[in-house]
XYZ file of C-alpha atoms in Angstrom:
329
model
C 3.996 11.284 11.722
C 2.366 14.484 10.511
C -0.521 15.249 12.821
C -4.022 16.340 11.748
C -3.657 19.528 13.763
C -0.832 20.883 11.612
C -1.612 24.473 10.668
C -0.819 23.933 6.998
C -0.428 21.182 4.480
C 2.917 19.469 4.041
C 4.610 21.109 1.058
C 6.137 18.777 -1.556
C 8.316 20.369 -4.243
C 9.293 18.263 -7.253
C 12.538 19.236 -9.003
C 12.369 18.605 -12.773
C 15.812 18.268 -14.347
C 17.016 17.841 -17.930
C 16.030 14.486 -19.394
C 13.310 13.968 -16.793
C 11.084 10.932 -17.318
C 7.479 12.174 -17.585
C 5.992 9.173 -15.786
C 8.268 9.531 -12.762
C 7.783 13.299 -12.744
C 4.036 12.825 -12.391
C 4.132 10.277 -9.552
C 4.404 12.736 -6.618
C 1.584 14.917 -7.921
C -0.622 11.883 -8.481
C 0.006 10.187 -5.137
C 0.380 13.140 -2.782
C -2.173 15.157 -4.740
C -4.737 12.422 -4.125
C -4.378 13.280 -0.424
C -4.731 16.991 -1.119
C -6.109 17.668 2.342
C -2.663 16.733 3.698
C -0.233 17.760 0.932
C 0.447 20.674 -1.380
C 2.502 19.716 -4.449
C 4.351 22.035 -6.830
C 6.965 21.499 -9.537
C 10.027 23.592 -10.316
C 13.089 23.578 -12.541
C 16.471 25.085 -11.731
C 15.772 28.348 -13.569
C 11.996 28.189 -14.115
C 12.422 27.488 -17.839
C 10.805 24.525 -19.645
C 12.694 21.257 -19.137
C 13.496 18.854 -22.000
C 12.066 15.467 -21.097
C 13.123 11.953 -21.991
C 10.221 11.910 -24.464
C 9.640 14.095 -27.515
C 8.308 17.092 -25.602
C 9.443 19.658 -23.069
C 7.737 20.265 -19.747
C 6.770 23.766 -18.674
C 6.884 24.515 -14.947
C 5.588 27.450 -12.947
C 8.443 27.818 -10.457
C 12.225 28.105 -10.313
C 14.547 26.722 -7.629
C 13.431 29.335 -5.104
C 10.494 26.992 -4.486
C 12.929 24.509 -2.921
C 13.383 26.846 0.037
C 9.680 26.416 0.895
C 9.652 22.613 0.774
C 9.052 20.160 3.585
C 9.833 17.347 1.130
C 11.851 17.619 -2.098
C 11.384 14.916 -4.736
C 13.920 14.316 -7.521
C 12.459 12.107 -10.288
C 14.482 10.036 -12.747
C 16.473 12.194 -15.157
C 19.561 12.321 -17.372
C 22.426 10.961 -15.263
C 25.165 12.232 -17.587
C 25.314 15.469 -15.577
C 26.477 13.492 -12.507
C 29.043 11.116 -13.970
C 31.953 13.163 -12.680
C 30.579 12.601 -9.195
C 29.517 16.225 -8.769
C 26.658 18.466 -9.897
C 26.804 21.400 -12.320
C 27.150 24.704 -10.413
C 23.583 25.923 -11.145
C 22.173 22.693 -9.721
C 24.447 22.874 -6.681
C 23.171 26.409 -6.080
C 19.614 25.089 -6.331
C 20.367 22.404 -3.727
C 21.816 25.066 -1.448
C 18.319 26.578 -1.221
C 16.947 23.461 0.499
C 16.491 24.065 4.215
C 18.261 21.818 6.757
C 15.950 19.038 7.905
C 13.994 18.928 4.656
C 13.059 15.385 3.618
C 14.688 14.473 0.300
C 13.303 11.730 -1.934
C 14.686 10.353 -5.195
C 12.869 8.196 -7.721
C 14.895 5.736 -9.817
C 17.986 7.450 -11.287
C 17.236 10.576 -9.288
C 19.534 8.915 -6.724
C 22.481 9.898 -8.937
C 21.619 13.548 -8.338
C 21.224 13.108 -4.582
C 24.511 11.191 -4.415
C 26.346 13.790 -6.517
C 25.153 16.426 -4.059
C 27.046 14.486 -1.368
C 23.923 13.626 0.593
C 24.165 9.830 0.374
C 27.781 9.290 1.461
C 27.883 6.528 4.052
C 24.137 6.011 3.897
C 21.939 3.227 2.468
C 20.218 3.862 -0.855
C 18.874 2.171 -3.958
C 18.399 2.972 -7.625
C 17.423 1.089 -10.780
C 19.227 -2.252 -11.008
C 20.215 -1.599 -14.633
C 22.521 1.292 -13.643
C 23.699 -0.151 -10.317
C 27.244 -0.912 -11.485
C 27.609 2.594 -12.882
C 26.295 4.050 -9.637
C 28.761 2.046 -7.537
C 31.705 3.152 -9.677
C 30.696 6.792 -9.461
C 29.628 6.850 -5.807
C 31.592 4.134 -3.959
C 30.823 5.657 -0.540
C 27.081 5.024 -0.858
C 25.775 1.767 0.637
C 23.796 0.685 -2.418
C 21.161 -2.061 -2.089
C 19.610 -3.149 -5.384
C 17.465 -5.920 -3.882
C 14.798 -3.568 -2.512
C 12.031 -1.435 -3.992
C 12.927 1.543 -1.833
C 15.085 2.591 1.110
C 13.780 4.747 3.958
C 16.706 6.276 5.838
C 14.712 8.837 7.805
C 15.187 12.153 5.969
C 16.708 10.572 2.824
C 14.629 8.123 0.811
C 15.419 6.463 -2.510
C 13.418 4.195 -4.802
C 14.304 1.723 -7.514
C 12.589 1.819 -10.925
C 9.588 3.814 -12.041
C 6.768 1.942 -10.295
C 8.848 1.758 -7.123
C 8.424 5.528 -6.983
C 4.716 4.885 -6.434
C 5.576 2.404 -3.680
C 7.827 4.950 -2.003
C 5.326 7.814 -2.178
C 2.604 5.557 -0.735
C 5.050 4.551 1.985
C 5.531 8.216 2.852
C 1.780 8.772 3.034
C 1.570 5.726 5.317
C 4.453 7.021 7.431
C 2.918 10.486 7.680
C -0.747 9.633 8.163
C -1.164 5.882 8.692
C -2.389 2.944 6.652
C -6.001 4.075 6.322
C -5.034 7.235 4.410
C -2.404 5.398 2.333
C -4.847 2.626 1.446
C -7.444 5.193 0.395
C -4.886 6.905 -1.858
C -3.883 3.543 -3.360
C -7.496 2.637 -4.122
C -8.119 5.974 -5.825
C -4.945 5.544 -7.886
C -5.894 1.906 -8.612
C -2.538 0.556 -7.435
C -1.680 -1.964 -4.702
C -1.026 -0.297 -1.328
C 1.841 -2.710 -0.689
C 3.974 -4.840 -3.022
C 5.759 -7.982 -1.953
C 9.492 -8.414 -2.266
C 12.122 -6.232 -3.864
C 13.422 -5.352 -7.304
C 15.491 -8.542 -7.453
C 12.432 -10.209 -8.913
C 12.559 -7.815 -11.910
C 16.245 -8.115 -12.779
C 16.918 -9.772 -16.113
C 18.138 -13.320 -15.566
C 20.512 -15.202 -17.907
C 18.307 -18.318 -17.706
C 14.683 -18.017 -18.878
C 12.127 -18.545 -16.083
C 10.369 -21.880 -15.854
C 6.942 -22.131 -17.424
C 5.636 -24.278 -14.554
C 3.322 -22.928 -11.874
C 4.846 -20.389 -9.492
C 4.410 -19.599 -5.822
C 1.639 -16.981 -6.083
C -1.144 -19.346 -4.985
C 0.826 -20.450 -1.944
C 1.537 -16.839 -1.019
C -2.134 -15.943 -1.349
C -3.074 -18.873 0.896
C -0.447 -17.840 3.453
C -1.799 -14.280 3.608
C -5.247 -15.664 4.411
C -3.831 -17.923 7.134
C -1.135 -15.851 8.838
C -2.478 -16.882 12.242
C -1.332 -20.466 11.633
C 2.205 -21.675 12.495
C 3.146 -21.821 8.822
C 6.277 -23.668 7.757
C 8.232 -23.999 4.540
C 6.824 -27.505 4.209
C 3.250 -26.141 4.390
C 3.907 -23.636 1.616
C 5.772 -26.122 -0.559
C 2.881 -28.598 -0.288
C 0.440 -25.866 -1.300
C 2.608 -25.083 -4.332
C 2.990 -28.800 -5.124
C 6.764 -28.517 -5.147
C 9.631 -29.989 -3.237
C 10.886 -27.830 -0.401
C 14.122 -27.083 -2.243
C 12.385 -26.172 -5.521
C 9.852 -24.007 -3.711
C 12.543 -22.058 -1.847
C 14.452 -21.390 -5.084
C 11.330 -20.428 -7.046
C 10.055 -18.223 -4.216
C 13.300 -16.238 -4.071
C 13.311 -15.830 -7.862
C 9.744 -14.492 -7.843
C 9.704 -12.403 -4.669
C 13.331 -11.461 -4.125
C 13.607 -12.841 -0.576
C 13.323 -16.101 1.330
C 9.899 -17.486 2.348
C 10.766 -17.050 6.022
C 11.702 -13.401 5.638
C 8.596 -12.757 3.539
C 6.324 -14.342 6.175
C 7.800 -12.160 8.912
C 7.347 -9.067 6.712
C 3.688 -9.897 6.070
C 3.011 -10.643 9.737
C 4.550 -7.358 10.819
C 2.563 -5.464 8.193
C -0.686 -7.084 9.347
C 0.202 -6.381 12.989
C 0.711 -2.713 12.134
C -2.740 -2.598 10.574
C -4.287 -4.114 13.699
C -2.405 -1.722 15.980
C -3.795 1.169 13.967
C -7.365 -0.012 13.565
C -8.248 -2.068 16.676
C -7.928 -1.970 20.457
C -6.569 -5.521 20.675
C -3.695 -6.140 23.088
C -0.241 -6.978 21.786
C -0.581 -10.624 22.862
C -3.885 -10.926 20.998
C -2.464 -9.282 17.877
C 0.542 -11.594 18.016
C -1.811 -14.563 17.901
C -3.847 -13.054 15.070
C -0.791 -12.672 12.839
C 1.065 -15.880 13.714
C 3.735 -14.780 16.175
C 4.077 -17.175 19.098
C 4.138 -14.489 21.787
C 3.701 -10.777 22.304
C 7.437 -10.578 22.988
C 8.112 -12.041 19.544
C 5.872 -9.422 17.939
C 7.600 -6.644 19.883
C 11.007 -7.830 18.709
C 10.011 -8.175 15.060
C 8.251 -4.804 15.033
C 11.303 -3.154 16.551
C 13.607 -4.865 14.044
C 11.365 -3.753 11.174
C 10.573 -0.125 12.015
C 12.494 0.614 15.201
C 9.578 1.271 17.559
C 7.589 -0.578 20.223
C 3.887 -1.437 19.730
C 2.765 1.188 22.252
C 4.702 3.953 20.509
C 3.443 2.840 17.108
C -0.184 2.713 18.233
C 0.001 6.151 19.850
C 1.347 7.576 16.606
C -0.944 5.931 14.065
C -4.141 4.762 15.738
C -7.468 6.234 14.678
C -8.808 8.907 17.028
C -12.133 7.042 17.147
C -10.663 3.936 18.796
C -10.354 3.949 22.626
C -6.912 3.184 24.096
C -6.146 -0.478 24.598
C -5.405 -1.826 28.051
C -2.400 -3.961 28.963
C -0.592 -3.008 25.773
C 2.858 -3.231 27.330
C-alpha cells in the first residue's frame, strides 16, 4: 500500500504504441487522474513523435521513452499486436523497455499483454488478455500461464487485464490496492463506473448457442448480496431465481463466469475487506456479518484470496480515524 506520508505522488507513465486504441489509452489518465492527490500521470511514445491510433487520427504526446525511467508504474494500453508476432519486440521498443527501472510495476490493458510478453516479462507467470486473441497469444507465447476466464490478473509487480472495460477494473483495483476501498470507491463514483464487477470475461465470450430469453440470475444475486450474513445455499438461490438447481447452476456460470459457490465466497471476502477497513469489529463479528461460520473460516478465505491475515490487512488499509480493534487475532 502507498502511504499518505509519501513525499511525492506515485508516477504513472502510459506508453502509447502504434495502433493504440484511444479508449484504452485514456483509461489510466481518467482513473488515476481522478485521484490526482495520489497519482501523477503522463503519456509517452517511443520517440516522442505522434502515434497513429486504431482510429482515424494520430495522438500527439509530450514525452519520449525517457519518461519510462521516472515511472513507478508503466501502463501499456491495447495496440497493434503485429509488431510482436515473432515473439520479440522491435529494437527501438526493446531499448525503451530497457529504460524501465527494476521494481517498477508494469500493467497491460487488453492486447498490451502481447507487448509485455514479447519483452520476456511474462514467461512462467500468470496473465490474461482479450479472449478473442487468446489462441494467437498462446501460440506466440507458450511459456505464459494464460487465463482467459478472468477480468484481470494481479501478479504483484506485473498486472494484465482482459478487454477494454477490464482496464478500468484493473486500474480501480490498483487504486484499491494502493489506498484502500474508500479512495477506489470515490474514484469509481466520479467516473460513474461500478467499483467492482462480478465474475470474469468468460461471461462475454461469444457462445455458439444463443442465450436463453428466460429470466437470468441477476435478481438472485442481488438478493444474495443483501443477505450475505445468512447461510445461503444453492437451493436458496435457485428458489429465488425460480429455477431448478441444475438449471440455475448452468445459467449462473454462463452469466457470471464462475460457480455460485465461488461467487458467494468472493462476495463475502470483498465485504469482509470493507468491514476490516471501515469498522473496528472483531474478526469473529465480521465473519458473522458476511456469512462465514467462524473467524477461522474468514481468516482462511481471506488468506486464500489475497494472501494476508485480517490483522495485516486492517493495519494496511484501515482509516486513520478508526481506533484499533481488540481481540482481532
